[in-house]
Every structure is written in C-alpha cells, then in structure tokens.
PDB file of C-alpha atoms in Angstrom:
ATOM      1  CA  UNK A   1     154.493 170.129 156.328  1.00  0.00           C
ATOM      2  CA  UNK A   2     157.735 170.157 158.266  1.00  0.00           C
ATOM      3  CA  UNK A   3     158.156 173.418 160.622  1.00  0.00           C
ATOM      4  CA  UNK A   4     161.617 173.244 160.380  1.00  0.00           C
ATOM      5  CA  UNK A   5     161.413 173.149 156.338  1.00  0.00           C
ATOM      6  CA  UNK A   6     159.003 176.047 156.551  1.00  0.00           C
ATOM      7  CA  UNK A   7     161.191 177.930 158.957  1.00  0.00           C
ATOM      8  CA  UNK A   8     164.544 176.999 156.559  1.00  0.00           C
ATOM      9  CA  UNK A   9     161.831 178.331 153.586  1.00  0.00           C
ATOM     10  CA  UNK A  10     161.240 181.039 154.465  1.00  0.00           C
ATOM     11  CA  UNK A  11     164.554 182.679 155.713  1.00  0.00           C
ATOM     12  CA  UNK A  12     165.353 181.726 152.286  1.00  0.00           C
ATOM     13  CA  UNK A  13     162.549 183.776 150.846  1.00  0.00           C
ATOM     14  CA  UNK A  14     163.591 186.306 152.449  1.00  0.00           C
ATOM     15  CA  UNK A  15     166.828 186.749 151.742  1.00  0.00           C
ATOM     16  CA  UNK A  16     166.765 185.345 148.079  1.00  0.00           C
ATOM     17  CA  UNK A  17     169.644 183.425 148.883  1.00  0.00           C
ATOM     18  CA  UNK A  18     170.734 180.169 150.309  1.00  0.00           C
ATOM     19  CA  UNK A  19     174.199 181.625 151.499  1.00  0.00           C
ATOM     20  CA  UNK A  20     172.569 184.176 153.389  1.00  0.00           C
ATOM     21  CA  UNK A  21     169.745 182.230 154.471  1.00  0.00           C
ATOM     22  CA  UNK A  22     172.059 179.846 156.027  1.00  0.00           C
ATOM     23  CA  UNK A  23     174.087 182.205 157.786  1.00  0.00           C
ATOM     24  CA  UNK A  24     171.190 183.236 159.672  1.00  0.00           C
ATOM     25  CA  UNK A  25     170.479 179.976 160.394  1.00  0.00           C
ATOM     26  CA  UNK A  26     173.351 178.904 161.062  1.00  0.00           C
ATOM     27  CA  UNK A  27     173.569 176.369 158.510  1.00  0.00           C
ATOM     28  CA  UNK A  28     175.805 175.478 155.572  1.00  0.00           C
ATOM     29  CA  UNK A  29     174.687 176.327 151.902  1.00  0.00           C
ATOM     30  CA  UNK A  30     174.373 172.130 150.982  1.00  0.00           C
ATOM     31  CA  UNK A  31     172.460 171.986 154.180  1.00  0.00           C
ATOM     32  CA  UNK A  32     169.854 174.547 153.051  1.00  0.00           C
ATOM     33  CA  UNK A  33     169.731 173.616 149.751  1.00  0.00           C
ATOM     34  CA  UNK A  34     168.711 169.991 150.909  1.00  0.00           C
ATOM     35  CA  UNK A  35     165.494 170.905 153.168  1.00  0.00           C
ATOM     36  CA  UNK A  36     164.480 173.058 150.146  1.00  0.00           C
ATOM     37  CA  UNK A  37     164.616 170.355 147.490  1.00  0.00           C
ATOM     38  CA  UNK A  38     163.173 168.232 150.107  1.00  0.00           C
ATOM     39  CA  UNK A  39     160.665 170.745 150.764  1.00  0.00           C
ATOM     40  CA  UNK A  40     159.471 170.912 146.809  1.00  0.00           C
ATOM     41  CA  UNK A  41     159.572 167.306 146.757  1.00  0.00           C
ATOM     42  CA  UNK A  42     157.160 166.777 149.479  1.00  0.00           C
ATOM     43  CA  UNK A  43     154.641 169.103 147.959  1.00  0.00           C
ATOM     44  CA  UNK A  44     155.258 168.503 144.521  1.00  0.00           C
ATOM     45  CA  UNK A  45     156.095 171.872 143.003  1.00  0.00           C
ATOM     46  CA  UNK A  46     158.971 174.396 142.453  1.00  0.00           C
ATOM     47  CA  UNK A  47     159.246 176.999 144.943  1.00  0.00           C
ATOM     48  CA  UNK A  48     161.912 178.697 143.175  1.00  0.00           C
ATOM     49  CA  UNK A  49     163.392 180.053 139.840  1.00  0.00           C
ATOM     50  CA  UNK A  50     166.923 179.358 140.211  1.00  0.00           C
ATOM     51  CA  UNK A  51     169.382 181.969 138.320  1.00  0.00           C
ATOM     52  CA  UNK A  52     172.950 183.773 138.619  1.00  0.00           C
ATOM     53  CA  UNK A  53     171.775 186.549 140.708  1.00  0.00           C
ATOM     54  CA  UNK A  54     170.116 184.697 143.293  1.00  0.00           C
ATOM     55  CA  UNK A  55     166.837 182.947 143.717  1.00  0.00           C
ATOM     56  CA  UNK A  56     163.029 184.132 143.181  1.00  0.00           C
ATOM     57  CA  UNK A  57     159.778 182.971 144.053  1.00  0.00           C
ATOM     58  CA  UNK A  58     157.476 180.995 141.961  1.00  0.00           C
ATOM     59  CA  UNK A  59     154.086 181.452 141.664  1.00  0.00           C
ATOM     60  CA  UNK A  60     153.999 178.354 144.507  1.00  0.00           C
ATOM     61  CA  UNK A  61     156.439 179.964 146.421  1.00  0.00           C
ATOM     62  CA  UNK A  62     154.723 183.381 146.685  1.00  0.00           C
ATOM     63  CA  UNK A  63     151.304 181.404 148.297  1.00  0.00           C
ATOM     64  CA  UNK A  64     153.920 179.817 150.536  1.00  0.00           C
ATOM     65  CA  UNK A  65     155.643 182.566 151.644  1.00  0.00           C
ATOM     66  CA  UNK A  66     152.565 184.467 152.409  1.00  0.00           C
ATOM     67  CA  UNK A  67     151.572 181.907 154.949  1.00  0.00           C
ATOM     68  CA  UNK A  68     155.004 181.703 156.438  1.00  0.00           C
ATOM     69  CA  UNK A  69     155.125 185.310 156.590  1.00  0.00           C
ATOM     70  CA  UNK A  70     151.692 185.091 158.920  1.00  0.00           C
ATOM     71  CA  UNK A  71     153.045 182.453 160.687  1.00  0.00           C
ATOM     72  CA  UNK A  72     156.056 184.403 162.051  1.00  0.00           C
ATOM     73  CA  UNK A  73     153.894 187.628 162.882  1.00  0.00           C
ATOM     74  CA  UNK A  74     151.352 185.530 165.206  1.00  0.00           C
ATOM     75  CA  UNK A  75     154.602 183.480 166.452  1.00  0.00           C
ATOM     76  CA  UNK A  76     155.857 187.459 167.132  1.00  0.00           C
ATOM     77  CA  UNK A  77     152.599 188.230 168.611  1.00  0.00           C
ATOM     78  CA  UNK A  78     152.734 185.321 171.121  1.00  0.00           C
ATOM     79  CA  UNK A  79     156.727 185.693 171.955  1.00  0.00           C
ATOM     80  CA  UNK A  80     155.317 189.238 172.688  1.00  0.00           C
ATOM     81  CA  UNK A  81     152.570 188.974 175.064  1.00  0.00           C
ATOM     82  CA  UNK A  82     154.550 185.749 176.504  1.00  0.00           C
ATOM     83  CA  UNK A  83     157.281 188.789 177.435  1.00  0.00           C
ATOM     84  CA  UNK A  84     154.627 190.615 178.857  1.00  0.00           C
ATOM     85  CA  UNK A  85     153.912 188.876 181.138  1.00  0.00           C
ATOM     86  CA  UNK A  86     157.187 189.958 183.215  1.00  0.00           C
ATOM     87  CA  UNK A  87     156.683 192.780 185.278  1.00  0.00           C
ATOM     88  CA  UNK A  88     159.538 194.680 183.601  1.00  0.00           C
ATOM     89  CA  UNK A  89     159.150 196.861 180.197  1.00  0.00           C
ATOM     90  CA  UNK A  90     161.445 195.584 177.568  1.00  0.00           C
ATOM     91  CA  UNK A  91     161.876 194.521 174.363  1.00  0.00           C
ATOM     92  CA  UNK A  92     161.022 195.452 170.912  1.00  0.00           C
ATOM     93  CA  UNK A  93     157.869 197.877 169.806  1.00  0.00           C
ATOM     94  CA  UNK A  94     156.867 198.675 166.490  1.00  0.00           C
ATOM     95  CA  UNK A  95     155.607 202.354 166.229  1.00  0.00           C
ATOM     96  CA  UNK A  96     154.408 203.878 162.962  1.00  0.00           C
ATOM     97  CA  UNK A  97     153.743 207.054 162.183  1.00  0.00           C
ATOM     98  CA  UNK A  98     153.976 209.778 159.553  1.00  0.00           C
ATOM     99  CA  UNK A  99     156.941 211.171 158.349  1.00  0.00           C
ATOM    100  CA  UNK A 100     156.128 214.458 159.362  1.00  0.00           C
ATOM    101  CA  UNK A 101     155.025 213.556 163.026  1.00  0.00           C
ATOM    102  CA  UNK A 102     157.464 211.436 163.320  1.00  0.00           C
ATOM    103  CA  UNK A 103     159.922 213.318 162.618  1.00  0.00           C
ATOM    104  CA  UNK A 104     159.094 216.852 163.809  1.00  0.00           C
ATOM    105  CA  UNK A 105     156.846 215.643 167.300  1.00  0.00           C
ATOM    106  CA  UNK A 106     157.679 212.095 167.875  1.00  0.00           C
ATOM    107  CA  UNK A 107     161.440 211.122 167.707  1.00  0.00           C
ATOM    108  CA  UNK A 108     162.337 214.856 170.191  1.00  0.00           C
ATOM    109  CA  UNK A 109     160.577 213.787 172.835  1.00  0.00           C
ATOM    110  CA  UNK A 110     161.503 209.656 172.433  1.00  0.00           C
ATOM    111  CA  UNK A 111     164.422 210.490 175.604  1.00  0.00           C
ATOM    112  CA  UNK A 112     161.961 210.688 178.088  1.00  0.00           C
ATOM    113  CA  UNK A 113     160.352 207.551 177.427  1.00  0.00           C
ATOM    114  CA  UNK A 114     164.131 205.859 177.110  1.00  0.00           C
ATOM    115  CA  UNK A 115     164.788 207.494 180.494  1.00  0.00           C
ATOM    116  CA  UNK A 116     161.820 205.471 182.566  1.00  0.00           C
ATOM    117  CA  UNK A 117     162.303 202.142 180.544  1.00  0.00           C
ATOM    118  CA  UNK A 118     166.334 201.966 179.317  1.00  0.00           C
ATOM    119  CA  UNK A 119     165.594 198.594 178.168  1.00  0.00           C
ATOM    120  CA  UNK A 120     162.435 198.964 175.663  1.00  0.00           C
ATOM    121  CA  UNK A 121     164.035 198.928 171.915  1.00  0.00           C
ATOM    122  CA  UNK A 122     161.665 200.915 169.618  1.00  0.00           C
ATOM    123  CA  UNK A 123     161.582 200.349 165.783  1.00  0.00           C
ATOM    124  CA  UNK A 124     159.999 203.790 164.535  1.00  0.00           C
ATOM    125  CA  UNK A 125     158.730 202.949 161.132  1.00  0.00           C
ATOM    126  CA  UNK A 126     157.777 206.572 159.431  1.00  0.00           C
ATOM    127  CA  UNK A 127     156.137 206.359 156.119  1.00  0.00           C
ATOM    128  CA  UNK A 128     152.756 207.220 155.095  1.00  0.00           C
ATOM    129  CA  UNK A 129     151.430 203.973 154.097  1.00  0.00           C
ATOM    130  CA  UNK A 130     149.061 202.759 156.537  1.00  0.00           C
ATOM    131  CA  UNK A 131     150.658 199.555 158.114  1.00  0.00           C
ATOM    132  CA  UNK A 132     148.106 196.260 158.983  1.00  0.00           C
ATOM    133  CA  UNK A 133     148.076 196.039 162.776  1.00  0.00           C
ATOM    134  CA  UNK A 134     145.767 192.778 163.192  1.00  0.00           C
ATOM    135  CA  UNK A 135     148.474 191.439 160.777  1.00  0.00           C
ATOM    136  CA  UNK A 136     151.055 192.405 162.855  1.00  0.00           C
ATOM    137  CA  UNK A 137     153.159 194.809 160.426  1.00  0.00           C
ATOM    138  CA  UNK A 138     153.664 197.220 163.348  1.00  0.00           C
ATOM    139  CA  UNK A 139     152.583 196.846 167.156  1.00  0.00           C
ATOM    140  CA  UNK A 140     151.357 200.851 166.802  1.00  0.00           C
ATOM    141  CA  UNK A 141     150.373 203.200 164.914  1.00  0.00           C
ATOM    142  CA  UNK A 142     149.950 207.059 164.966  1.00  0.00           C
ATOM    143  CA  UNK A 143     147.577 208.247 162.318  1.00  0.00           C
ATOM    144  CA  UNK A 144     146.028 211.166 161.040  1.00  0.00           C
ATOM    145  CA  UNK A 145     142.838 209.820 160.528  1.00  0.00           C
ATOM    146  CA  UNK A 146     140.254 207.275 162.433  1.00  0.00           C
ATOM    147  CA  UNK A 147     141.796 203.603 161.752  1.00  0.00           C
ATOM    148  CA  UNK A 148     139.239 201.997 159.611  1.00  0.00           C
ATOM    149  CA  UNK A 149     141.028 198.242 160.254  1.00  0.00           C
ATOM    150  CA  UNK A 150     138.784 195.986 162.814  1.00  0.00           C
ATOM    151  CA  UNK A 151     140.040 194.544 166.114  1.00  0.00           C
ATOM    152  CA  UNK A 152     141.863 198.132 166.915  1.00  0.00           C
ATOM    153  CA  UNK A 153     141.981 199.798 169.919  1.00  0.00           C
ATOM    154  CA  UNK A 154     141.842 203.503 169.356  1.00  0.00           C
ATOM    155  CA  UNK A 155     142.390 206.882 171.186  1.00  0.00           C
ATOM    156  CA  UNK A 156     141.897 210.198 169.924  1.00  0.00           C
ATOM    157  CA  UNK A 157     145.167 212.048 170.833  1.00  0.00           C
ATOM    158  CA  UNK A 158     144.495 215.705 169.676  1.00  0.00           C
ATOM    159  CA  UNK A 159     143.116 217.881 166.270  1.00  0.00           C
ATOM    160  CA  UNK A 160     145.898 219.290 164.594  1.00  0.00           C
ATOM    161  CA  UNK A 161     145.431 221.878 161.724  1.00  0.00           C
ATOM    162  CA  UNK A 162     147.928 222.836 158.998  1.00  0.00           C
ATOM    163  CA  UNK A 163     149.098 227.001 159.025  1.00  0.00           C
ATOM    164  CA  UNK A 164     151.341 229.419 157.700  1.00  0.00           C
ATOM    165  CA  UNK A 165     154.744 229.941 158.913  1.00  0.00           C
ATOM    166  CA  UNK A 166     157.845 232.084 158.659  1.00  0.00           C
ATOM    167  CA  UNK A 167     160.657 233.427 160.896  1.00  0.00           C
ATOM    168  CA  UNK A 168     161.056 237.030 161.665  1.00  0.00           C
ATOM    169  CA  UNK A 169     164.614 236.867 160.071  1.00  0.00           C
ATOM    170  CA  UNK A 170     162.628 236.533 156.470  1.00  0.00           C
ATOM    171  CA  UNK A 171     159.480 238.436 157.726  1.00  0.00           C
ATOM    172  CA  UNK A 172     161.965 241.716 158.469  1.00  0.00           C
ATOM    173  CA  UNK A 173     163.983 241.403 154.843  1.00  0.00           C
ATOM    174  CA  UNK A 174     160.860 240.671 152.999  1.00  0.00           C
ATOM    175  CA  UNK A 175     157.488 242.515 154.983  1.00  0.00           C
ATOM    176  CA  UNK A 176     154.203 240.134 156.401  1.00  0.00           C
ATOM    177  CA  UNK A 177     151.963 239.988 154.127  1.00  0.00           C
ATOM    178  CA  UNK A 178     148.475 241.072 155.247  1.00  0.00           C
ATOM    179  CA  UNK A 179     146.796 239.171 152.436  1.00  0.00           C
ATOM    180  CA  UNK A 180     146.637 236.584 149.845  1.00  0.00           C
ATOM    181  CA  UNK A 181     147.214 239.195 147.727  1.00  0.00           C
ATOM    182  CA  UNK A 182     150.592 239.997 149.462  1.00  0.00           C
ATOM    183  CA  UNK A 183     152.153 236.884 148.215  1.00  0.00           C
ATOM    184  CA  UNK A 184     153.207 238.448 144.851  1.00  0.00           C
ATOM    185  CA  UNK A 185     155.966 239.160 146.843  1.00  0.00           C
ATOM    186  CA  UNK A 186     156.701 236.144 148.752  1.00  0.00           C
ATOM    187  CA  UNK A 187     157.599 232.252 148.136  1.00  0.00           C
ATOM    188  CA  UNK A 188     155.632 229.812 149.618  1.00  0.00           C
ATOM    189  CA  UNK A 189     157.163 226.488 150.877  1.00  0.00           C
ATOM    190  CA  UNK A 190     154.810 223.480 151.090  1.00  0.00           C
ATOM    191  CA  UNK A 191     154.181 220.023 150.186  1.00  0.00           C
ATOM    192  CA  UNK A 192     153.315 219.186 146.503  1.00  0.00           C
ATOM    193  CA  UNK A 193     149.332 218.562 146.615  1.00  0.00           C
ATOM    194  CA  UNK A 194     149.893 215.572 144.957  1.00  0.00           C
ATOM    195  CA  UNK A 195     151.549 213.553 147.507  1.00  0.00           C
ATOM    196  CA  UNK A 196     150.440 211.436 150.077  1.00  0.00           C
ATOM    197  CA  UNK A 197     149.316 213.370 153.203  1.00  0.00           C
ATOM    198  CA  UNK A 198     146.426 214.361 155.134  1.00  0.00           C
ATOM    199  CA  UNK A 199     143.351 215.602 152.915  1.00  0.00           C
ATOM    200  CA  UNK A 200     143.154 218.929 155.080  1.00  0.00           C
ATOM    201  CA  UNK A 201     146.570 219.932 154.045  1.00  0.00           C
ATOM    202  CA  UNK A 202     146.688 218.825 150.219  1.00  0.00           C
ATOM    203  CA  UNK A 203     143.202 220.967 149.967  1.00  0.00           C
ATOM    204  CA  UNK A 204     144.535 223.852 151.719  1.00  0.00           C
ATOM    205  CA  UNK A 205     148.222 223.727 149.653  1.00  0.00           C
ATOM    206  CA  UNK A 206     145.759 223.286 146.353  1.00  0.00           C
ATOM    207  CA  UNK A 207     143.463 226.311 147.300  1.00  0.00           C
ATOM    208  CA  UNK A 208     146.734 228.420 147.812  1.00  0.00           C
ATOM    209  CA  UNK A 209     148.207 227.612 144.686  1.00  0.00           C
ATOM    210  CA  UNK A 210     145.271 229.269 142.934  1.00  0.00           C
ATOM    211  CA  UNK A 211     146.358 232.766 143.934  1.00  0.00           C
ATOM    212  CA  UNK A 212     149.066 234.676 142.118  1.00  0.00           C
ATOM    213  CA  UNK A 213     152.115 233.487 143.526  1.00  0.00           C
ATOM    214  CA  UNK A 214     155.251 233.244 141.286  1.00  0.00           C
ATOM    215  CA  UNK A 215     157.845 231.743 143.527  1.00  0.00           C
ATOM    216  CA  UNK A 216     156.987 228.384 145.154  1.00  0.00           C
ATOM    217  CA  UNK A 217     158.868 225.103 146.602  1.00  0.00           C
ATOM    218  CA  UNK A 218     157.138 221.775 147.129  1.00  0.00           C
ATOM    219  CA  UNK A 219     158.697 219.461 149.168  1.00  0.00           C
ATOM    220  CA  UNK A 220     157.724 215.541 149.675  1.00  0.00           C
ATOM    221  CA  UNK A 221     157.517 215.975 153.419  1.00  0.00           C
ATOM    222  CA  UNK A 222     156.735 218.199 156.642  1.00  0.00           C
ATOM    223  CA  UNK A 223     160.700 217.766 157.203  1.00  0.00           C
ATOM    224  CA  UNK A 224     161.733 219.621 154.124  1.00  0.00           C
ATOM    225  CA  UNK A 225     159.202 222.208 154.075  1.00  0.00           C
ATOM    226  CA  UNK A 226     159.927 222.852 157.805  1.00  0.00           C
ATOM    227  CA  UNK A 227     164.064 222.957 156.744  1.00  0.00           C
ATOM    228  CA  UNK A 228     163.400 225.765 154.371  1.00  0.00           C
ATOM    229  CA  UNK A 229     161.337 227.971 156.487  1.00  0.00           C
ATOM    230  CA  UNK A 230     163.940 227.693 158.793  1.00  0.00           C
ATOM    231  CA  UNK A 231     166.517 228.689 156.128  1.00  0.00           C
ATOM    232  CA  UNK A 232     164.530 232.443 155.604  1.00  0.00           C
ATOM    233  CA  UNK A 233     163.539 230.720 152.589  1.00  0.00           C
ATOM    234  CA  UNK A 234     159.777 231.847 152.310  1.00  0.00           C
ATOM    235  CA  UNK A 235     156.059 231.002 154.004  1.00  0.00           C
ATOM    236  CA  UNK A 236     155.556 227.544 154.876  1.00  0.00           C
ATOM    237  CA  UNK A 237     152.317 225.060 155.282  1.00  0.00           C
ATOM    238  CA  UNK A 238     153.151 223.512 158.569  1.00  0.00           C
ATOM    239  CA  UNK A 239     151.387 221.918 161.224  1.00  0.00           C
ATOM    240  CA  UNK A 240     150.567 223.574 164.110  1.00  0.00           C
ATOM    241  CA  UNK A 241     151.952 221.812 166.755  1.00  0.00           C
ATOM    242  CA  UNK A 242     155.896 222.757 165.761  1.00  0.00           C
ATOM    243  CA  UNK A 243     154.746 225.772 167.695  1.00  0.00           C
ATOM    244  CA  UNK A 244     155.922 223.945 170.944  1.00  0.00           C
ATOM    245  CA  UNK A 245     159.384 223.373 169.637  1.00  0.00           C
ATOM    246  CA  UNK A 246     160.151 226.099 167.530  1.00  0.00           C
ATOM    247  CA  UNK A 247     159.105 228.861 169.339  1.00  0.00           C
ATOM    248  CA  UNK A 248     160.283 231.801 167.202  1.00  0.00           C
ATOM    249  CA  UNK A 249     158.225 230.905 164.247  1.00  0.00           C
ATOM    250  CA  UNK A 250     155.574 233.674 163.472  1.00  0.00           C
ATOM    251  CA  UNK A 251     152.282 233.053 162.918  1.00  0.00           C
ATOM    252  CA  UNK A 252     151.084 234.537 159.018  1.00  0.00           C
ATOM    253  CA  UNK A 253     147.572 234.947 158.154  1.00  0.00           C
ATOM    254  CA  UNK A 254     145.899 233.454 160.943  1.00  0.00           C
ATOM    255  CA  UNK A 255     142.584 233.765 158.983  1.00  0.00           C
ATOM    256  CA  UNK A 256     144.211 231.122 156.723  1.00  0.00           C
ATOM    257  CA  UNK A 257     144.444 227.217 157.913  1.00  0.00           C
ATOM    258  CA  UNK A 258     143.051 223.966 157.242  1.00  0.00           C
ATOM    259  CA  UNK A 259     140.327 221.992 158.635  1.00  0.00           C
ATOM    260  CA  UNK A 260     141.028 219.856 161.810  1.00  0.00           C
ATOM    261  CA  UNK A 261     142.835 216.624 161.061  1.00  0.00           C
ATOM    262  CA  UNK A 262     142.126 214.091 164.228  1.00  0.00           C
ATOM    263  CA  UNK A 263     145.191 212.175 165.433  1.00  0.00           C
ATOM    264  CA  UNK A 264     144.657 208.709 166.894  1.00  0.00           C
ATOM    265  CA  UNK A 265     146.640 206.317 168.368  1.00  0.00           C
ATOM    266  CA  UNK A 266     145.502 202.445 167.706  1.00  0.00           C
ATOM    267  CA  UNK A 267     147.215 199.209 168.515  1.00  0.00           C
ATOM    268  CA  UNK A 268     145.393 195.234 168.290  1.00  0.00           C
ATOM    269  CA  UNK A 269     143.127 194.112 170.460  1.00  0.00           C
ATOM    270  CA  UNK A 270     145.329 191.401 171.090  1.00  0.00           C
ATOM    271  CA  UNK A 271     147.670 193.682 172.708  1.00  0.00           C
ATOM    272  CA  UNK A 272     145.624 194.905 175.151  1.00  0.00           C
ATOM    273  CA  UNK A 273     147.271 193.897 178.148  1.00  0.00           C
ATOM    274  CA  UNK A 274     151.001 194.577 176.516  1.00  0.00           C
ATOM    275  CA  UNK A 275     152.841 196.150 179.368  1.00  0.00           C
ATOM    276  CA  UNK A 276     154.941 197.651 176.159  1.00  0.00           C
ATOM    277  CA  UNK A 277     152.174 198.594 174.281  1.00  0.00           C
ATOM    278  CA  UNK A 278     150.722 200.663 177.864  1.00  0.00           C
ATOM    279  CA  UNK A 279     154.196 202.515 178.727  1.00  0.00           C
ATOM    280  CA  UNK A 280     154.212 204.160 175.185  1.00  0.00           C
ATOM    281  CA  UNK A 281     150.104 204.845 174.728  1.00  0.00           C
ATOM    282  CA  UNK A 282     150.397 206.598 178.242  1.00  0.00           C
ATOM    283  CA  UNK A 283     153.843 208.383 177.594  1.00  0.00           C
ATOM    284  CA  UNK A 284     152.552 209.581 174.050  1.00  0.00           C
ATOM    285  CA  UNK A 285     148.945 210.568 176.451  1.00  0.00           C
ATOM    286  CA  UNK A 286     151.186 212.484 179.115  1.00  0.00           C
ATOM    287  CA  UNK A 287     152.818 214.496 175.828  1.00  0.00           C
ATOM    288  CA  UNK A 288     149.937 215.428 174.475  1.00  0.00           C
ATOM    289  CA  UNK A 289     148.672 216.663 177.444  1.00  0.00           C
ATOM    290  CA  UNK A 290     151.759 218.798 178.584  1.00  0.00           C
ATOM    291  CA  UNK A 291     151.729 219.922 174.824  1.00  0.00           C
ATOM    292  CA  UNK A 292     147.244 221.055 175.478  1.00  0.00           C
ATOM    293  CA  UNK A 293     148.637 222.767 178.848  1.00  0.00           C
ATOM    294  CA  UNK A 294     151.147 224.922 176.833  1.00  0.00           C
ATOM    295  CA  UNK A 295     148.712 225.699 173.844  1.00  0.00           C
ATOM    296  CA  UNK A 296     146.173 226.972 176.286  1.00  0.00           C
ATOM    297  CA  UNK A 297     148.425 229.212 178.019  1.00  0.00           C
ATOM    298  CA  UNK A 298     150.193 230.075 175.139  1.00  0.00           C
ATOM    299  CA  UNK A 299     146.681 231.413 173.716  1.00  0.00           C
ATOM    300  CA  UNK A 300     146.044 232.686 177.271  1.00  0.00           C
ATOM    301  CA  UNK A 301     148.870 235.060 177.536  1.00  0.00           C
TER     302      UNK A 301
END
C-alpha cells in the first residue's frame, strides 16, 4: 500500500471529512477525494459510507484505521526518542492521571517543572480510564494501582488513604462529631460508590452510607467533593494528601479511613532513555519527597 494514501486515509478517518482532512494536509477536497478512491480501488473494497453529514467508516475501513492509528503512535514513538537524543528537554509529553490527582496534587505544582524546562509542552490527560502505554495512548501515567500492562517501567510514588474532612468554619456552626453516630446531624460529601475510583475509597464511602445519615452529596469526582467542603457544606471523603495544600482542613474521626491505595508512576520500556520522560519521573520523585518531609513533621509536631 501507498504511505502517502495511508497517511491521506487516515487524516480522513479522523476527521470524517475530506474538507477538513485536506486542510490539514494541505490539500484540496478533489485532491483527497482522488487518493481515497484510488486507495479503495487498489484494495478492492469501500472504506467509507458516504452521506450528508460527513463520512463513516466501513467495516474495511475500521481494520484500516486501526493499523494506521498504530502506525502513527510508533512513528510518534520514534520522532520522540529521535528528539531525545538532543541534550535539551523539549517537546510534547503525555501524562495521565486521575481526575482527582490531577487536579488537586498534580496541575499546582506543574510551575516548577515549567520553570527548569520552559520549553517541554505537557498534554495532561485526566480521566480514570486506564490509557495503553506500550500502545502509545499516553507517554505516562499516574495510577492508583500497580500497572498490570507488560513492557512498563514502574515506581511506587507513595500510599495514599482516603479520610474525613471539614473546615472549622462548618465544624464551629455545626459541632465535630465524636462518632458515627454523630452524623445524624451532619451531611456528608463524597463520591457516589458507584463510580469509577479507587476500590479503598468506594468501600469506605459504601460502609459509611450504612449508618444513619439523612443529608448526603455525591459528587463524580475528588474536585467536587473537595469544592463543597470548602463551601462549609458538610464532611467530606478526601484523600489525604490535600493536607499539604489546604492546610486549614480539620481532621474528623481519625479512627475512620480507608485502606492504603499505592500510587505508581509507569512509562514504556521503550522510553527508557527519554530525557522527557526522566525530567518529569524525577520532578514528580522530588514532590513526593518534599510532600513525605512535611507529613513527617507535620505528625512530628
């Protein structure tokens, strides 16, 4: 097969349009529309349904555009490590984490790393789906859990545990409870049990719900929940390391937390020697250990 076709194919498959595929390309509509037809005539088969609203794959297609679509991460792979190679750190990384780490530890402390390399351009991709490394659908990835995927380099960053929250502002209008009991008189702020998120938090959010408590609000994400609590709205499930960064949160019912969730950090083997790849796994090391340093003395005090 043609490169060029494939390359033509699969902008096109991307975009679902030969208008917009071509001006990424930099090619006219006719143009386009040419290599494709020539494209389907070479192989024989339709690649696409043709309709009003645009164009979608066939059956053909979709096989097609799979293998394009690996084709242009290992191309991105190469491009990468041929960048590498340069002594200076720059150019794009693909980081994915949680929502809620992402969010409430990550993306604060992101300045520092743009103050010793100006020139790296990060694409922070929070969701809780776990990306594919080997197949190149992020460069790394901060997890909550021991990445099960092969050919991964790992590193055990830190245990986290999920606890109960609140500011004074709401602890002095509405009293700290002293027990599960107390709660009859409280709201507690969490995430829904039923969404995606660590297993230690959804059990500990499921075991609370089985006590008396009449006012509650689930949220989707550590980012809401946290929001609320910060509002005076009630008691929140949070994890413990907001304690660095929000200071004035109070500690309620220390007797009552999850189990340890491990964090690691994991990137492909084949990034190894990724000078990109190194200045973020030994930033996000550095933070982790200033953020150790201040829980111990914290604890110490």
């Amino acid at each position: 097969m043609d490169w060029d076709k494939l390359r033509i194919f699969h902008a096109v498959a991307e975009k679902g349009s030969l208008t917009h595929a071509g001006d990424v390309l930099h090619l006219s509509q006719s143009a386009v529309s040419r290599q494709i037809r020539a494209l389907e005539e070479s192989l024989s088969v339709t690649l696409f349904h043709r309709h009003a609203r645009g164009l979608i794959l066939t059956e053909q297609g979709e096989l097609l555009f799979d293998a394009t679509q690996q084709m242009v991460r290992r191309l991105d792979a190469t491009a990468a490590r041929i960048r590498d190679s340069e002594d200076e750190v720059f150019g794009e990384l693909r980081v994915t984490t949680t929502m809620g780490f992402g969010t409430l530890w990550l993306a604060p402390r992101l300045a520092r790393l743009y103050e010793k390399y100006p020139a790296l351009k990060i694409d922070l991709m929070l969701e809780e789906r776990v990306l594919d490394l080997p197949m190149r659908e992020a460069d790394v990835a901060i997890r909550m859990k021991e990445p099960s995927q092969a050919d991964l380099i790992r590193k055990r960053l830190m245990n986290i545990r999920m606890q109960l929250f609140a500011t004074p502002e709401y602890l002095a209008a509405h009293g700290t409870p002293e027990s599960m009991d107390d709660f009859s008189s409280h709201r507690l702020i969490a995430q829904h049990a039923g969404t995606p998120q660590v297993a230690a938090g959804a059990s500990l959010v499921a075991e609370l719900m089985t006590h008396d408590i009449p006012s509650t609000l689930t949220v989707n994400n550590y980012f809401g929940v946290l929001q609320a609590v910060l509002n005076h709205l009630g008691i929140g499930v949070l994890p413990d390391y907001l304690t660095d960064d929000f200071p004035n949160l109070v500690r309620v019912l220390p007797d009552v937390q999850s189990g340890e969730v491990p964090v690691f950090l994991a990137y492909p083997e084949e990034l190894r020697h990724s000078k990109r790849v190194a200045a973020f796994r030994d930033f996000v090391t550095e933070e982790i250990m200033a953020f150790r340093r201040r829980q111990t003395e914290d604890a110490a005090a």
